[in-house]
Amino acid sequence: MTSLLTVSNLVKKFGGLTATNDVSFTVEKGDSLALIGPNGAGKTTIFSQIMGEVRQTSGTIHLAGRDIGGMSTAARIRHGISRTYQVPRPFSDMTVLENIRVGLMPDNLTQMVFGRVDHDREEALALSVGLAPQDLHRSPSELSMGDLRKLEMARTMATNPNVMLLDEVFAGLTVGEIAQISELIQSMRREGMTFLIVSHDLKALEPLVDRAIAINQGQKIAEGSFSEVMDNEAVVASYLGG
Amino acid sequence: MNIRWYHLALWTAFIVGMFFLPQLVSKGTLRTIIFANYLAIFAISWDVLSGRTGYVSFGHPFLIGLGAYTTAILTKRFDVPVEISIPAAVLVTMVGGSLLFLPALRVRGSYFALVTLAFMELMYQLVQVIRPDLTGGTRGMSGIQTLTRGAVNGYYLSFGLIASLGFGMWLLMKTRLGTALSAIGMNEEAVRGSGLNTTKLKLAAFMLSAFVAGLGGAFYVHYLGSIAPRALFDINFVFTIIVAAILGGASTIIGPIFGAFFLTFLLEYLRPYLPGAERYFIYGGIALVLYMFEPKGLHHVLQMALSAIKGKSRS
């Protein structure tokens, strides 16, 4: 059976710097994989290459058996892969619902103009990520960091992905908000969503993933169950700056 | 589409009010309103592109000029009837719009604005040196066929244009296309990250803007009966368009119409008191104060007033 997401021999060079050095991994359907490593290890660069925001120097990326490595970001999203960002990027002058509306839009000008707005689906998505009904008509500037992350999740889910890449989902959140987002990810896992998650909050990350891979200086240094990877000497050394 | 009954009521009031206006005001005032109408069309054209997507055009006269020159040359030099020359002018302007779009693939912000300014300058130089026998060179052209006679007919033509273009664009911007274009202005990467092809969306914005500018430019030149490159490809003309759009309220369509009327009448009514360039000092001052205290423009001031009235009537 083909894996849902297959990254093979990914290399990215920025001039003399090799940000990603021959990284390969697969994510099966319904799997949740952690991507860990110290600051500057190249985790976000891998995300950006999978999404096509940064083009790989060499290597391939397959989604459900289809080579997506040469596609535009928008095309990859339409093929079922989507991401959130370390810093949430809401549309500041729009309401929460309008933000989600952009995620739900068909990439077709005629349908955009003549199609109907699915208000029920917008609202259902917002509520499903745990946003309160009174927040739906608020602007993002009135939301807490936790709610901004939820909005970002809702807009990402609106694109109807099969795989979601979550980048530092817990950054800037309170303990209560971390619990809420964790519960949201868990419930989506139960429904069969596939995840690739980057986080520095290893304690919060552990219960959310089946496996982990560790990256340091652009290279994969360990792969296995979360505890195996965390006990790996090279991983410990990388976190200690070794 | 988020259209409320009072939106349609306001449009109806605007259209009915404008329809009966010639019965109420002098011919002189009508002529001023004609200019306001054309300025409003140009401001709407700017707003659809720059107000929405944040790709600020400093070169809108390039588009307006393409429309104006095309129909002027076709009718005056080749005796083409206006029924053909005006659609041709719109088409040529849309081709120009796609040229203006090319730099938007690579640059944005102030760099894009500078590139558009260069487009205008280039056009200004080109019409003077390339085939001046066609373009009229530095002196421009006069004796261009006019479509109407008298202020009243000229007024109705310009009113028909602004009413149909204004309402059409307003309606279009109320759809998800308008939302997507506004989203590009706020965060283009996030629009791409929502699975939308931003290149296609931006091209649509440029085409719509060029369509309005081309149509406005073509009808304007057939109203004036002449074309003067120095007045057309002038940075002050650019600023008047931009100030009208922003003063009224960018990204709203209705705002630029307000702004164009406000600006035209302000400059006109100041004329008896300040006949010289001092008028621009007053208009600059008003614009400055408004930007500082109400950057969303007159449209937002009126919106707040409207909701205050609604709030009062409820309590």
Coordinates of C-alpha atoms in Angstrom, one line a residue:
Chain A
M1 CA 0.0 0.0 0.0
T2 CA 1.3 3.5 -0.8
S3 CA 1.9 5.8 2.2
L4 CA -0.2 9.0 2.4
L5 CA 2.8 11.2 2.5
T6 CA 6.3 10.1 1.3
V7 CA 9.3 12.4 1.5
S8 CA 12.3 11.0 -0.2
N9 CA 15.9 12.2 -0.2
L10 CA 14.9 15.8 0.4
V11 CA 17.7 18.3 0.0
K12 CA 17.5 22.1 0.3
K13 CA 20.5 24.3 -0.1
F14 CA 20.6 28.0 0.6
G15 CA 23.9 29.1 -1.0
G16 CA 26.5 27.3 1.1
L17 CA 24.1 26.2 3.8
T18 CA 22.4 22.9 3.6
A19 CA 19.1 23.4 5.4
T20 CA 17.8 20.0 4.6
N21 CA 20.2 17.1 4.0
D22 CA 18.8 14.0 2.5
V23 CA 15.7 13.6 4.7
S24 CA 13.3 10.8 4.0
F25 CA 10.2 9.7 5.9
T26 CA 6.7 8.4 5.3
V27 CA 3.4 9.1 7.0
E28 CA 0.7 6.5 6.8
K29 CA -3.0 7.3 6.7
G30 CA -4.3 8.1 10.1
D31 CA -0.8 8.3 11.5
S32 CA 0.5 11.1 13.7
L33 CA 4.2 11.9 13.3
A34 CA 6.2 14.3 15.4
L35 CA 9.0 16.2 13.8
I36 CA 11.4 17.3 16.6
G37 CA 14.8 19.0 16.9
P38 CA 16.5 22.0 18.4
N39 CA 16.0 25.6 17.1
G40 CA 17.3 26.0 13.6
A41 CA 17.3 22.2 12.9
G42 CA 15.3 22.7 9.7
K43 CA 11.9 21.5 10.7
T44 CA 9.9 24.5 9.3
T45 CA 12.0 24.4 6.1
I46 CA 10.8 20.8 5.7
F47 CA 7.2 21.9 6.2
S48 CA 7.7 24.7 3.7
Q49 CA 9.1 22.3 1.1
I50 CA 6.2 19.9 1.6
M51 CA 3.8 22.8 1.0
G52 CA 5.8 24.2 -2.0
E53 CA 6.5 27.5 -0.3
V54 CA 10.2 26.7 -0.6
R55 CA 11.4 24.6 -3.6
Q56 CA 13.6 21.6 -2.7
T57 CA 17.0 21.5 -4.4
S58 CA 16.5 17.7 -5.0
G59 CA 14.4 14.9 -3.7
T60 CA 10.7 14.0 -4.2
I61 CA 7.5 14.5 -2.3
H62 CA 4.5 12.2 -2.9
L63 CA 1.0 12.6 -1.6
A64 CA -1.2 9.5 -1.9
G65 CA 1.2 8.2 -4.6
R66 CA 1.1 11.5 -6.7
D67 CA 4.3 13.5 -7.1
I68 CA 3.4 16.9 -5.7
G69 CA 7.0 18.2 -5.6
G70 CA 6.6 20.5 -8.6
M71 CA 3.1 21.8 -7.8
S72 CA 2.2 25.3 -6.6
T73 CA 1.2 25.6 -2.9
A74 CA -2.4 26.2 -3.8
A75 CA -2.4 23.0 -6.0
R76 CA -0.9 20.9 -3.2
I77 CA -3.6 22.2 -0.8
R78 CA -6.3 21.2 -3.3
H79 CA -4.7 17.7 -3.4
G80 CA -5.3 17.4 0.3
I81 CA -2.4 18.7 2.3
S82 CA -2.5 21.9 4.5
R83 CA -0.5 23.6 7.2
T84 CA -0.7 26.0 10.1
Y85 CA 2.1 28.5 10.9
Q86 CA 4.2 29.2 13.9
V87 CA 2.8 32.7 14.0
P88 CA -1.0 32.7 13.2
R89 CA -1.8 34.6 10.0
P90 CA -5.4 35.7 10.2
F91 CA -7.0 38.2 7.8
S92 CA -7.0 41.1 10.2
D93 CA -9.9 43.2 8.9
M94 CA -12.3 40.2 8.6
T95 CA -14.5 38.5 11.1
V96 CA -13.7 34.9 12.3
L97 CA -16.4 33.6 9.9
E98 CA -15.0 35.5 6.9
N99 CA -11.6 34.1 7.7
I100 CA -12.9 30.6 7.5
R101 CA -14.8 31.6 4.3
V102 CA -11.5 32.2 2.5
G103 CA -10.4 28.6 3.4
L104 CA -13.7 27.2 2.1
M105 CA -13.6 29.1 -1.2
P106 CA -13.4 27.1 -4.4
D107 CA -10.4 28.0 -6.6
N108 CA -12.7 29.0 -9.4
L109 CA -13.6 32.5 -10.2
T110 CA -17.1 31.7 -11.6
Q111 CA -18.0 29.7 -8.6
M112 CA -16.6 32.4 -6.3
V113 CA -18.9 34.9 -7.9
F114 CA -22.1 32.9 -8.5
G115 CA -21.8 30.1 -5.9
R116 CA -23.5 30.5 -2.5
V117 CA -21.7 31.0 0.7
D118 CA -22.1 28.0 3.0
H119 CA -22.8 29.9 6.3
D120 CA -23.7 26.7 8.1
R121 CA -20.4 25.0 7.3
E122 CA -18.4 28.2 8.3
E123 CA -20.1 28.2 11.6
A124 CA -19.8 24.4 12.1
L125 CA -16.1 24.6 11.5
A126 CA -15.6 27.5 13.9
L127 CA -17.6 25.7 16.6
S128 CA -15.9 22.4 16.0
V129 CA -12.4 23.8 16.8
G130 CA -13.8 25.2 20.1
L131 CA -14.4 28.9 19.2
A132 CA -17.3 30.4 21.1
P133 CA -20.5 31.5 19.3
Q134 CA -19.9 35.1 20.4
D135 CA -16.5 35.1 18.8
L136 CA -17.8 34.3 15.3
H137 CA -18.4 37.9 14.3
R138 CA -15.3 39.3 16.1
S139 CA -12.2 40.4 14.4
P140 CA -8.9 38.4 15.0
S141 CA -7.5 41.3 17.0
E142 CA -10.1 40.7 19.7
L143 CA -9.1 37.0 20.0
S144 CA -6.6 35.4 22.5
M145 CA -3.6 33.5 21.1
G146 CA -5.4 30.2 21.8
D147 CA -8.4 31.3 19.8
L148 CA -6.2 32.5 17.0
R149 CA -4.7 29.0 16.8
K150 CA -8.2 27.6 16.8
L151 CA -9.1 30.0 14.0
E152 CA -6.0 28.9 12.1
M153 CA -7.0 25.2 12.6
A154 CA -10.5 26.0 11.3
R155 CA -9.2 27.8 8.2
T156 CA -6.8 24.9 7.5
M157 CA -9.5 22.3 8.0
A158 CA -11.8 24.3 5.7
T159 CA -9.5 23.3 2.8
N160 CA -10.6 19.7 3.5
P161 CA -7.1 18.2 4.0
N162 CA -6.2 14.5 4.3
V163 CA -2.9 15.5 6.0
M164 CA -2.4 18.5 8.3
L165 CA 1.0 19.9 9.1
L166 CA 1.0 21.8 12.4
D167 CA 3.9 24.1 13.1
E168 CA 4.5 25.0 16.8
V169 CA 0.8 24.6 17.7
F170 CA 1.4 25.3 21.4
A171 CA 3.6 28.4 21.1
G172 CA 2.4 31.2 23.2
L173 CA -0.5 29.3 24.7
T174 CA -1.6 29.0 28.4
V175 CA -1.8 25.6 30.0
G176 CA -5.6 25.6 29.6
E177 CA -5.3 26.5 25.9
I178 CA -2.7 23.7 25.3
A179 CA -5.2 21.2 26.8
Q180 CA -8.0 22.5 24.5
I181 CA -5.8 22.3 21.3
S182 CA -4.5 18.9 22.4
E183 CA -8.1 17.6 22.8
L184 CA -9.0 19.0 19.4
I185 CA -6.1 17.2 17.8
Q186 CA -7.0 14.0 19.6
S187 CA -10.6 14.1 18.5
M188 CA -9.5 14.7 14.9
R189 CA -7.1 11.8 15.2
R190 CA -10.0 9.6 16.3
E191 CA -11.8 10.7 13.1
G192 CA -8.9 9.5 11.1
M193 CA -7.0 12.7 10.3
T194 CA -3.3 12.3 9.5
F195 CA -0.8 14.7 11.3
L196 CA 2.7 15.9 11.0
I197 CA 3.4 18.0 14.1
V198 CA 6.3 20.3 15.0
S199 CA 6.5 21.5 18.6
H200 CA 9.0 22.4 21.2
D201 CA 6.6 21.5 24.0
L202 CA 7.6 17.8 24.0
K203 CA 5.4 17.0 27.0
A204 CA 2.3 18.2 25.3
L205 CA 3.4 16.6 22.0
E206 CA 4.0 13.1 23.3
P207 CA 0.4 11.9 23.8
L208 CA -0.6 13.3 20.3
V209 CA 1.8 11.2 18.2
D210 CA 2.5 7.6 17.3
R211 CA 6.0 8.1 16.1
A212 CA 8.7 10.7 16.0
I213 CA 11.6 11.7 13.8
A214 CA 14.4 13.9 15.1
I215 CA 16.2 16.4 12.9
N216 CA 19.5 18.2 13.6
Q217 CA 21.4 20.5 11.3
G218 CA 19.1 19.4 8.4
Q219 CA 19.7 15.7 8.9
K220 CA 17.5 13.0 10.2
I221 CA 19.2 11.6 13.3
A222 CA 16.6 9.3 14.8
E223 CA 13.3 7.7 14.0
G224 CA 11.0 5.5 16.0
S225 CA 8.5 5.6 18.8
F226 CA 8.4 8.9 20.7
S227 CA 10.2 7.5 23.8
E228 CA 12.8 5.7 21.7
V229 CA 13.7 8.9 19.9
M230 CA 13.8 11.0 23.1
D231 CA 16.2 8.4 24.6
N232 CA 18.4 8.4 21.6
E233 CA 21.9 9.7 22.5
A234 CA 22.3 11.8 19.4
V235 CA 18.9 13.4 20.0
V236 CA 19.8 14.2 23.7
A237 CA 23.1 15.6 22.6
S238 CA 21.5 17.8 19.9
Y239 CA 19.1 19.3 22.4
L240 CA 22.1 20.0 24.8
G241 CA 23.9 21.7 21.9
G242 CA 26.3 18.8 21.3
Chain B
M1 CA -23.6 37.7 -0.4
N2 CA -23.9 40.1 2.5
I3 CA -26.5 42.5 1.0
R4 CA -28.9 44.2 3.4
W5 CA -32.1 46.0 2.5
Y6 CA -30.7 49.4 3.3
H7 CA -27.8 48.9 0.9
L8 CA -30.3 48.6 -1.9
A9 CA -32.4 51.4 -0.5
L10 CA -29.3 53.7 -0.5
W11 CA -28.4 52.7 -4.1
T12 CA -32.0 53.3 -5.2
A13 CA -32.0 56.7 -3.4
F14 CA -28.7 57.6 -5.1
I15 CA -29.9 56.6 -8.5
V16 CA -33.3 58.3 -8.2
G17 CA -31.7 61.4 -6.7
M18 CA -29.1 61.6 -9.5
F19 CA -31.8 61.1 -12.1
F20 CA -33.8 64.1 -11.0
L21 CA -30.8 66.3 -10.3
P22 CA -30.8 68.2 -13.6
Q23 CA -34.3 69.6 -12.6
L24 CA -32.8 71.0 -9.4
V25 CA -29.4 72.4 -10.1
S26 CA -27.8 74.8 -12.6
K27 CA -26.0 73.7 -15.7
G28 CA -22.7 74.9 -14.2
T29 CA -23.2 72.6 -11.2
L30 CA -24.1 69.8 -13.6
R31 CA -20.8 70.2 -15.4
T32 CA -19.1 69.9 -12.1
I33 CA -21.0 66.8 -11.3
I34 CA -20.0 65.3 -14.7
F35 CA -16.3 65.7 -13.7
A36 CA -17.1 64.2 -10.3
N37 CA -18.8 61.2 -12.0
Y38 CA -15.7 60.5 -14.2
L39 CA -13.4 61.0 -11.2
A40 CA -15.6 58.5 -9.3
I41 CA -15.2 56.0 -12.2
F42 CA -11.4 56.3 -12.1
A43 CA -11.4 56.1 -8.3
I44 CA -13.5 52.9 -8.5
S45 CA -11.1 51.4 -11.0
W46 CA -8.2 52.2 -8.6
D47 CA -10.2 50.8 -5.7
V48 CA -11.0 47.5 -7.3
L49 CA -7.2 46.9 -7.7
S50 CA -5.3 48.9 -5.1
G51 CA -7.9 49.4 -2.4
R52 CA -8.6 45.6 -2.4
T53 CA -5.4 43.8 -3.1
G54 CA -2.9 46.3 -1.7
Y55 CA -1.1 46.5 -5.1
V56 CA -1.0 50.3 -5.1
S57 CA -1.1 51.7 -8.6
F58 CA 0.5 55.1 -9.1
G59 CA 0.1 54.7 -12.8
H60 CA -3.6 54.6 -13.4
P61 CA -3.5 57.3 -16.0
F62 CA -1.6 54.6 -18.1
L63 CA -4.8 52.6 -18.2
I64 CA -7.1 55.6 -18.6
G65 CA -4.9 56.9 -21.3
L66 CA -4.9 53.7 -23.3
G67 CA -8.7 53.8 -23.4
A68 CA -8.8 57.5 -24.2
Y69 CA -6.1 57.4 -26.9
T70 CA -7.4 54.2 -28.6
T71 CA -10.9 55.5 -29.2
A72 CA -9.6 59.0 -30.0
I73 CA -7.2 57.7 -32.6
L74 CA -9.7 55.2 -34.1
T75 CA -12.5 57.8 -34.4
K76 CA -10.5 60.8 -35.5
R77 CA -7.8 59.3 -37.7
F78 CA -9.6 56.2 -39.1
D79 CA -13.3 57.3 -38.9
V80 CA -14.2 54.2 -37.0
P81 CA -17.6 54.6 -35.4
V82 CA -17.7 54.9 -31.6
E83 CA -19.8 51.7 -31.3
I84 CA -16.6 49.9 -32.4
S85 CA -13.9 52.2 -31.1
I86 CA -15.1 52.2 -27.5
P87 CA -15.2 48.4 -27.1
A88 CA -11.9 48.3 -28.9
A89 CA -10.5 50.9 -26.4
V90 CA -11.7 48.8 -23.5
L91 CA -10.1 45.7 -25.0
V92 CA -6.8 47.5 -25.5
T93 CA -6.9 48.8 -21.9
M94 CA -7.4 45.3 -20.7
V95 CA -4.3 44.2 -22.6
G96 CA -2.5 47.1 -21.0
G97 CA -3.9 45.9 -17.6
S98 CA -2.3 42.5 -18.2
L99 CA 1.1 44.3 -18.9
L100 CA 0.7 46.2 -15.7
F101 CA 0.0 42.9 -14.0
L102 CA 3.3 41.3 -15.0
P103 CA 5.5 43.2 -12.4
A104 CA 2.9 42.2 -9.8
L105 CA 4.1 38.6 -10.2
R106 CA 7.4 39.6 -8.7
V107 CA 7.2 42.8 -6.7
R108 CA 4.7 44.4 -4.3
G109 CA 4.5 47.3 -2.0
S110 CA 6.3 50.5 -2.8
Y111 CA 8.3 48.8 -5.5
F112 CA 5.2 47.9 -7.4
A113 CA 3.9 51.4 -7.0
L114 CA 7.1 52.7 -8.6
V115 CA 6.9 50.3 -11.5
T116 CA 3.3 51.5 -12.2
L117 CA 4.6 55.1 -12.1
A118 CA 7.2 54.2 -14.7
F119 CA 4.4 52.7 -16.9
M120 CA 2.7 56.1 -16.8
E121 CA 5.9 58.0 -17.6
L122 CA 6.7 55.6 -20.4
M123 CA 3.3 56.1 -21.9
Y124 CA 3.6 59.9 -21.6
Q125 CA 6.9 59.8 -23.5
L126 CA 5.7 57.2 -26.1
V127 CA 2.6 59.1 -27.2
Q128 CA 4.8 62.1 -27.9
V129 CA 7.5 60.4 -29.9
I130 CA 5.9 57.4 -31.6
R131 CA 3.7 58.4 -34.5
P132 CA 2.8 61.9 -33.4
D133 CA 0.8 62.1 -36.6
L134 CA -1.6 59.7 -34.9
T135 CA -1.4 60.7 -31.2
G136 CA -1.0 64.5 -31.8
G137 CA 2.3 64.4 -30.0
T138 CA 2.9 66.9 -27.2
R139 CA -0.1 69.0 -28.1
G140 CA -2.5 66.1 -28.0
M141 CA -5.7 66.0 -30.0
S142 CA -8.8 68.1 -30.3
G143 CA -11.9 68.0 -32.3
I144 CA -12.6 64.4 -31.2
Q145 CA -16.2 63.4 -31.7
T146 CA -18.4 64.1 -28.7
L147 CA -21.3 61.8 -27.9
T148 CA -23.7 64.3 -26.4
R149 CA -24.6 67.9 -26.7
G150 CA -25.2 70.1 -23.7
A151 CA -24.7 69.7 -20.0
V152 CA -27.9 67.7 -19.3
N153 CA -27.2 64.9 -21.9
G154 CA -23.5 64.8 -20.9
Y155 CA -24.6 64.5 -17.3
Y156 CA -27.0 61.6 -18.0
L157 CA -24.4 59.7 -20.0
S158 CA -21.8 60.0 -17.1
F159 CA -24.5 59.2 -14.6
G160 CA -25.5 56.1 -16.5
L161 CA -21.9 55.0 -16.5
I162 CA -21.2 55.6 -12.8
A163 CA -24.5 54.1 -11.8
S164 CA -24.0 50.9 -13.8
L165 CA -20.2 50.5 -13.2
G166 CA -20.5 51.5 -9.5
F167 CA -23.4 49.2 -8.8
G168 CA -22.0 46.3 -10.8
M169 CA -18.6 46.5 -9.1
W170 CA -20.2 46.9 -5.7
L171 CA -22.3 43.8 -6.3
L172 CA -19.2 41.9 -7.6
M173 CA -17.1 42.9 -4.6
K174 CA -19.9 41.6 -2.3
T175 CA -19.3 38.1 -3.6
R176 CA -16.6 35.8 -2.4
L177 CA -14.4 37.2 -5.2
G178 CA -14.4 40.6 -3.3
T179 CA -13.6 38.8 -0.1
A180 CA -10.7 36.9 -1.7
L181 CA -9.3 40.1 -3.2
S182 CA -9.4 41.9 0.2
A183 CA -7.8 38.9 1.7
I184 CA -4.8 39.3 -0.7
G185 CA -4.4 42.9 0.6
M186 CA -4.3 41.6 4.2
N187 CA -2.0 38.5 3.7
E188 CA -1.3 37.1 0.3
E189 CA 0.6 34.1 1.6
A190 CA -2.3 33.1 3.8
V191 CA -4.6 33.2 0.7
R192 CA -2.2 30.9 -1.1
G193 CA -2.2 28.8 2.1
S194 CA -6.0 28.5 1.8
G195 CA -5.6 26.7 -1.5
L196 CA -6.3 29.7 -3.8
N197 CA -4.3 30.6 -6.9
T198 CA -3.4 34.2 -6.1
T199 CA -2.0 34.9 -9.6
K200 CA -5.4 34.2 -11.1
L201 CA -7.2 36.4 -8.5
K202 CA -4.8 39.2 -9.0
L203 CA -5.1 39.0 -12.8
A204 CA -8.9 39.2 -12.3
A205 CA -8.5 42.4 -10.2
F206 CA -6.2 43.9 -12.8
M207 CA -8.6 43.0 -15.6
L208 CA -11.6 44.5 -13.7
S209 CA -9.7 47.6 -12.9
A210 CA -8.6 48.0 -16.6
F211 CA -12.1 47.4 -17.8
V212 CA -13.5 50.2 -15.7
A213 CA -10.5 52.5 -16.5
G214 CA -10.8 51.8 -20.2
L215 CA -14.5 52.4 -20.3
G216 CA -14.2 55.6 -18.2
G217 CA -11.2 56.9 -20.2
A218 CA -12.9 56.3 -23.5
F219 CA -16.2 58.0 -22.6
Y220 CA -14.3 60.8 -20.9
V221 CA -12.4 61.7 -24.0
H222 CA -15.6 61.7 -26.0
Y223 CA -17.1 64.1 -23.5
L224 CA -14.1 66.4 -23.5
G225 CA -13.6 66.3 -27.2
S226 CA -9.9 66.6 -26.7
I227 CA -6.9 65.0 -25.1
A228 CA -3.9 66.6 -23.6
P229 CA -1.1 64.3 -22.5
R230 CA 0.4 66.7 -20.0
A231 CA -2.8 66.9 -18.0
L232 CA -3.6 63.2 -18.4
F233 CA -0.2 61.7 -17.5
D234 CA 0.2 64.0 -14.6
I235 CA 1.2 63.0 -11.0
N236 CA -1.5 65.4 -9.7
F237 CA -4.1 63.5 -11.6
V238 CA -2.8 60.2 -10.0
F239 CA -3.1 61.8 -6.6
T240 CA -6.6 63.1 -7.2
I241 CA -7.7 59.6 -8.0
I242 CA -6.0 58.0 -5.0
V243 CA -7.1 60.8 -2.6
A244 CA -10.7 60.4 -3.8
A245 CA -10.6 56.7 -3.2
I246 CA -8.9 56.8 0.2
L247 CA -10.8 59.9 1.5
G248 CA -14.1 58.2 0.7
G249 CA -13.0 54.9 2.0
A250 CA -10.8 52.4 0.1
S251 CA -12.0 48.9 -0.6
T252 CA -15.7 49.9 -0.5
I253 CA -16.7 51.1 -4.0
I254 CA -19.2 53.5 -2.5
G255 CA -16.4 55.3 -0.6
P256 CA -14.6 56.3 -3.8
I257 CA -17.8 57.7 -5.2
F258 CA -18.3 59.8 -2.1
G259 CA -14.6 60.8 -2.2
A260 CA -14.8 61.9 -5.8
F261 CA -17.9 64.1 -5.2
F262 CA -16.5 65.6 -2.0
L263 CA -13.2 66.4 -3.6
T264 CA -14.6 67.8 -6.8
F265 CA -17.1 70.0 -5.0
L266 CA -14.6 71.1 -2.4
L267 CA -12.2 72.3 -5.1
E268 CA -15.0 73.9 -7.1
Y269 CA -16.5 75.8 -4.2
L270 CA -13.2 77.0 -2.9
R271 CA -12.4 78.5 -6.4
P272 CA -14.2 81.9 -5.8
Y273 CA -12.3 82.4 -2.5
L274 CA -9.0 80.8 -3.4
P275 CA -8.5 81.0 -7.2
G276 CA -4.9 79.8 -7.1
A277 CA -3.1 76.7 -6.0
E278 CA -3.9 77.6 -2.3
R279 CA -7.1 75.5 -2.8
Y280 CA -4.9 72.4 -2.9
F281 CA -3.5 73.4 0.5
I282 CA -7.0 73.2 2.0
Y283 CA -7.8 70.0 0.3
G284 CA -4.5 68.5 1.4
G285 CA -5.1 69.6 4.9
I286 CA -8.6 68.1 5.0
A287 CA -7.2 64.8 3.6
L288 CA -4.4 64.8 6.1
V289 CA -6.8 65.3 9.1
L290 CA -9.1 62.6 7.8
Y291 CA -6.3 60.1 7.3
M292 CA -5.0 60.7 10.8
F293 CA -8.3 60.5 12.6
E294 CA -10.4 58.3 10.3
P295 CA -8.2 56.3 8.0
K296 CA -11.1 54.3 6.8
G297 CA -12.6 57.4 5.2
L298 CA -15.9 59.2 4.8
H299 CA -17.7 55.9 4.1
H300 CA -16.8 54.7 7.6
V301 CA -17.9 58.1 9.2
L302 CA -21.3 57.7 7.5
Q303 CA -21.5 54.0 8.5
M304 CA -21.0 55.0 12.2
A305 CA -23.5 57.8 11.9
L306 CA -26.0 55.3 10.4
S307 CA -25.5 52.7 13.2
A308 CA -25.8 55.5 15.8
I309 CA -29.2 56.5 14.3
K310 CA -30.3 52.9 14.2
G311 CA -29.1 52.4 17.8
K312 CA -31.1 55.5 18.9
S313 CA -34.3 54.5 17.1
R314 CA -34.1 51.1 18.9
S315 CA -33.7 52.5 22.4

